Amino acid sequence: MKIGLALSGGGTKGLAHIGVIKVLEKNNIPIDFIAGTSAGAIIGGIYASGTPIKELERKILSLKSRDFLGFILDFSKPQGGIVKAERLMNFVKENIKERYIENFKIGFAAVSADISNLKEVVIDKGDVLIAIRASIAYPGLVKPVKIKNSVLVDGGIVNNFPMDVLARKNMDFIIGVKFNSVRKMKDLSYKNVVWRSIKMMEIFLTDFRNKDIKNCIILEPNIYGVSTFSVSDKLAKKAIRAGEKEAKRKLPLIKEKIQELENKPDLNLNISNNL
């Protein structure tokens, strides 16, 4: 049986993925393929490259608030984005064990969006640094990645929760991690209206893309107080712990589902033919 792990985007909230992977690994739940978007591509790519999850956690927890702030305040001339992301990518480069995805022991795919040709791009081979860099190019903030005739930006605008990517990879069971919690609307400020509108589009798009997927369990860590651009080492730790807590809470269901599928003579596909 093949098990896939879908890791959504979410900036600092995405550090919860570390906590989830720790719990899965501790309980001997093997991951055959990881599909990640944005923050999910960073954590998933580093782990799939062969870096032990506890080693990655130590590196993250060794960072100070000024380090997280430095990842954002890495300015460049405005050319599709004001942040170069070189500091963040240097961190990624220092922590991957294998550079080329074809050599990973765990399958990996990073989702990005080609705004030149208006299509989703799933990078599942080649240089993992390019795959991750494209997936984190937050529109208007982080400079996009140009490859031939494509201009790649953050995959969150087309597929922030890539369970369907795993279904197309014929995974028999999918564990997904996403962050859809939205607090009650308190005001009509410009920032709040725009943010909630974007969030609503993301939620509806996610639900539509994944509506036909079965044999999956979704984890939603409680990351209240942690925002996409949180730059606090304390909040980073909080996000990781939230991932651990949610994975432990859903662990009995995950084990039960795996047992159920293992007892089936013929595993079913995770996605209908008409998706």
Coordinates of C-alpha atoms in Angstrom, one line a residue:
M1 CA 0.0 0.0 0.0
K2 CA 1.3 3.4 -0.9
I3 CA 0.8 6.3 1.5
G4 CA 0.9 9.9 0.4
L5 CA 1.3 13.1 2.5
A6 CA -0.1 16.4 1.3
L7 CA 1.3 19.5 2.9
S8 CA -0.4 22.8 2.4
G9 CA 1.0 26.3 2.2
G10 CA 0.7 28.7 5.1
G11 CA 4.0 30.4 5.8
T12 CA 5.0 30.1 9.4
K13 CA 1.9 28.0 10.1
G14 CA 3.5 25.4 7.8
L15 CA 6.0 24.5 10.5
A16 CA 3.2 22.4 11.9
H17 CA 4.1 19.9 9.2
I18 CA 7.2 19.1 11.2
G19 CA 5.1 18.1 14.2
V20 CA 2.9 15.9 12.0
I21 CA 5.8 14.1 10.4
K22 CA 7.4 13.5 13.8
V23 CA 4.3 11.7 15.0
L24 CA 3.9 9.6 11.8
E25 CA 7.5 8.6 11.9
K26 CA 7.5 7.7 15.6
N27 CA 4.5 5.5 15.0
N28 CA 6.1 3.7 12.0
I29 CA 3.7 5.1 9.4
P30 CA 5.7 5.1 6.2
I31 CA 5.4 7.9 3.7
D32 CA 5.9 7.0 0.0
F33 CA 5.3 10.3 -1.6
I34 CA 5.0 14.0 -0.4
A35 CA 3.2 16.7 -2.4
G36 CA 3.7 20.2 -1.0
T37 CA 2.8 23.8 -1.8
S38 CA 4.8 26.8 -0.6
A39 CA 5.7 26.1 3.1
G40 CA 4.6 22.5 2.5
A41 CA 7.1 22.3 -0.3
I42 CA 9.9 23.5 2.0
I43 CA 9.2 21.1 4.8
G44 CA 8.3 18.3 2.5
G45 CA 11.2 18.8 0.2
I46 CA 13.8 18.9 3.0
Y47 CA 12.4 15.8 4.6
A48 CA 12.0 13.8 1.4
S49 CA 15.6 14.6 0.5
G50 CA 16.7 12.4 3.4
T51 CA 17.0 14.9 6.3
P52 CA 15.8 13.4 9.6
I53 CA 12.8 15.2 10.9
K54 CA 14.3 15.7 14.3
E55 CA 17.3 17.3 12.7
L56 CA 15.1 19.7 10.8
E57 CA 13.2 20.5 14.0
R58 CA 16.5 21.3 15.8
K59 CA 17.5 23.6 13.0
I60 CA 14.2 25.5 13.1
L61 CA 14.2 25.8 16.8
S62 CA 17.7 27.2 16.8
L63 CA 16.5 30.1 14.8
K64 CA 15.8 33.4 16.5
S65 CA 13.0 35.9 15.7
R66 CA 15.6 38.0 13.9
D67 CA 16.4 35.1 11.6
F68 CA 12.7 34.7 10.7
L69 CA 12.5 38.4 10.1
G70 CA 15.6 38.2 7.9
F71 CA 13.9 35.7 5.6
I72 CA 11.3 38.3 4.8
L73 CA 13.5 41.4 4.8
D74 CA 15.7 40.1 2.0
F75 CA 14.9 42.9 -0.4
S76 CA 15.7 43.3 -4.0
K77 CA 14.7 45.7 -6.8
P78 CA 11.0 45.3 -7.5
Q79 CA 10.8 42.9 -10.4
G80 CA 7.6 41.0 -9.9
G81 CA 8.4 40.9 -6.1
I82 CA 10.4 42.8 -3.6
V83 CA 11.9 39.8 -1.7
K84 CA 14.7 37.8 -3.2
A85 CA 14.2 34.8 -0.8
E86 CA 18.0 34.1 -1.1
R87 CA 18.4 33.8 2.7
L88 CA 15.5 31.4 3.0
M89 CA 16.8 29.3 0.1
N90 CA 20.3 29.2 1.6
F91 CA 18.7 27.7 4.7
V92 CA 16.9 25.1 2.5
K93 CA 20.1 24.4 0.6
E94 CA 22.1 23.9 3.9
N95 CA 19.5 21.3 5.1
I96 CA 18.8 19.1 2.1
K97 CA 20.6 15.8 1.8
E98 CA 20.1 15.3 -1.9
R99 CA 19.7 17.9 -4.5
Y100 CA 17.9 16.0 -7.3
I101 CA 14.4 14.7 -6.8
E102 CA 14.9 11.6 -8.8
N103 CA 17.4 10.4 -6.1
F104 CA 15.0 10.9 -3.2
K105 CA 14.0 7.8 -1.2
I106 CA 10.6 9.4 -0.8
G107 CA 8.8 10.7 -3.8
F108 CA 8.3 14.5 -3.9
A109 CA 6.4 17.1 -5.9
A110 CA 6.2 20.8 -5.4
V111 CA 3.2 22.8 -6.8
S112 CA 3.6 26.2 -8.4
A113 CA 1.6 28.4 -10.8
D114 CA 2.6 29.5 -14.2
I115 CA 1.1 33.0 -14.6
S116 CA 2.5 33.4 -18.1
N117 CA 0.6 30.4 -19.5
L118 CA -2.1 30.4 -16.8
K119 CA -1.7 26.8 -15.6
E120 CA -0.6 24.7 -12.6
V121 CA 2.9 23.3 -12.7
V122 CA 3.8 20.3 -10.6
I123 CA 7.6 19.8 -10.4
D124 CA 8.4 16.2 -9.5
K125 CA 11.9 15.8 -11.0
G126 CA 15.1 17.8 -11.4
D127 CA 16.6 20.3 -9.0
V128 CA 14.6 20.5 -5.7
L129 CA 15.9 24.0 -5.0
I130 CA 14.2 25.2 -8.2
A131 CA 11.0 23.3 -7.4
I132 CA 10.8 24.8 -3.9
R133 CA 11.8 28.3 -4.9
A134 CA 9.0 28.4 -7.5
S135 CA 6.5 27.1 -5.0
I136 CA 7.2 29.8 -2.5
A137 CA 7.1 32.8 -4.8
Y138 CA 4.3 34.6 -3.1
P139 CA 2.7 36.9 -5.7
G140 CA 3.8 40.5 -5.4
L141 CA 6.1 39.8 -2.5
V142 CA 8.7 37.2 -3.6
K143 CA 10.3 37.4 -7.0
P144 CA 8.9 34.8 -9.4
V145 CA 11.0 32.2 -11.1
K146 CA 11.4 32.4 -14.9
I147 CA 12.0 29.1 -16.7
K148 CA 12.0 29.4 -20.5
N149 CA 8.5 30.7 -21.4
S150 CA 7.1 30.2 -17.9
V151 CA 6.8 32.6 -15.0
L152 CA 6.3 30.6 -11.8
V153 CA 4.8 31.8 -8.6
D154 CA 3.4 30.4 -5.3
G155 CA 1.3 27.3 -6.0
G156 CA -1.2 28.4 -3.4
I157 CA -3.1 30.5 -6.0
V158 CA -4.1 27.3 -7.9
N159 CA -3.6 24.4 -5.5
N160 CA -2.7 25.2 -1.9
F161 CA -3.6 21.7 -0.6
P162 CA -2.4 19.2 -3.2
M163 CA -4.1 16.0 -2.3
D164 CA -5.2 15.6 -5.9
V165 CA -1.5 15.5 -7.0
L166 CA -1.1 12.4 -4.8
A167 CA -4.2 10.8 -6.1
R168 CA -2.8 11.2 -9.6
K169 CA 0.3 9.5 -8.3
N170 CA -1.9 6.5 -7.4
M171 CA -1.5 6.7 -3.7
D172 CA -3.8 4.3 -1.9
F173 CA -4.2 6.4 1.2
I174 CA -3.6 10.1 1.7
I175 CA -2.9 12.1 4.9
G176 CA -3.4 15.8 4.4
V177 CA -2.4 18.8 6.5
K178 CA -4.1 22.1 6.0
F179 CA -4.9 25.4 7.7
N180 CA -8.4 26.6 7.0
S181 CA -9.4 28.1 10.4
V182 CA -10.9 31.5 10.0
R183 CA -11.9 33.6 12.9
K184 CA -15.2 35.5 13.2
M185 CA -15.2 38.7 11.1
K186 CA -15.0 41.7 13.4
D187 CA -14.5 44.7 11.1
L188 CA -14.8 45.9 7.5
S189 CA -11.2 47.2 7.2
Y190 CA -9.6 47.0 3.8
K191 CA -7.1 44.5 5.0
N192 CA -9.7 42.2 6.6
V193 CA -12.0 42.3 3.6
V194 CA -9.3 41.5 1.1
W195 CA -7.7 38.8 3.2
R196 CA -11.0 37.0 3.9
S197 CA -12.0 37.2 0.3
I198 CA -8.8 35.5 -0.8
K199 CA -9.1 32.9 2.0
M200 CA -12.7 32.2 0.8
M201 CA -11.5 31.6 -2.8
E202 CA -8.8 29.3 -1.5
I203 CA -11.2 27.2 0.6
F204 CA -13.7 26.8 -2.2
L205 CA -11.0 25.9 -4.7
T206 CA -9.5 23.4 -2.4
D207 CA -12.8 21.8 -1.6
F208 CA -13.7 21.6 -5.3
R209 CA -10.3 20.1 -6.4
N210 CA -10.4 17.4 -3.7
K211 CA -14.2 16.6 -3.6
D212 CA -13.8 13.2 -5.3
I213 CA -10.8 12.0 -3.3
K214 CA -11.5 9.1 -0.9
N215 CA -9.3 7.0 1.4
C216 CA -7.9 10.1 3.1
I217 CA -7.7 11.7 6.5
I218 CA -7.3 15.5 6.9
L219 CA -5.4 17.1 9.8
E220 CA -6.1 20.7 10.7
P221 CA -3.7 21.8 13.4
N222 CA -4.9 24.6 15.7
I223 CA -2.5 27.3 14.9
Y224 CA -4.5 30.2 16.5
G225 CA -2.2 33.1 17.0
V226 CA 0.3 32.1 14.3
S227 CA 0.0 34.0 11.1
T228 CA 1.4 33.4 7.6
F229 CA 4.2 35.9 8.2
S230 CA 4.9 35.4 12.0
V231 CA 8.5 36.1 12.7
S232 CA 8.7 34.9 16.3
D233 CA 10.7 31.9 17.4
K234 CA 8.1 31.2 20.1
L235 CA 5.3 31.1 17.5
A236 CA 7.5 28.8 15.3
K237 CA 7.7 26.4 18.3
K238 CA 3.9 26.7 18.9
A239 CA 3.2 25.8 15.3
I240 CA 5.4 22.6 15.5
R241 CA 3.7 21.6 18.7
A242 CA 0.2 22.2 17.2
G243 CA 1.1 19.8 14.4
E244 CA 2.2 17.1 16.9
K245 CA -1.0 17.5 18.9
E246 CA -3.3 17.2 15.9
A247 CA -1.4 14.2 14.5
K248 CA -1.7 12.4 17.9
R249 CA -5.4 13.2 18.0
K250 CA -6.0 11.7 14.5
L251 CA -3.5 8.9 14.9
P252 CA -6.1 6.2 15.9
L253 CA -8.1 7.1 12.8
I254 CA -5.1 6.9 10.6
K255 CA -4.1 3.5 12.0
E256 CA -7.6 2.2 11.7
K257 CA -7.9 3.4 8.0
I258 CA -4.5 1.8 7.1
Q259 CA -5.6 -1.5 8.7
E260 CA -8.9 -1.4 6.8
L261 CA -7.1 -0.8 3.5
E262 CA -4.5 -3.5 4.1
N263 CA -7.2 -6.0 4.6
K264 CA -8.8 -5.3 1.2
P265 CA -7.8 -7.6 -1.6
D266 CA -7.9 -4.8 -4.1
L267 CA -7.2 -1.3 -3.1
N268 CA -9.4 1.4 -4.6
L269 CA -8.1 4.5 -6.4
N270 CA -8.3 7.7 -4.4
I271 CA -9.8 9.7 -7.2
S272 CA -12.7 9.3 -9.6
N273 CA -12.0 9.2 -13.3
N274 CA -13.8 12.4 -14.1
L275 CA -11.8 14.7 -11.9

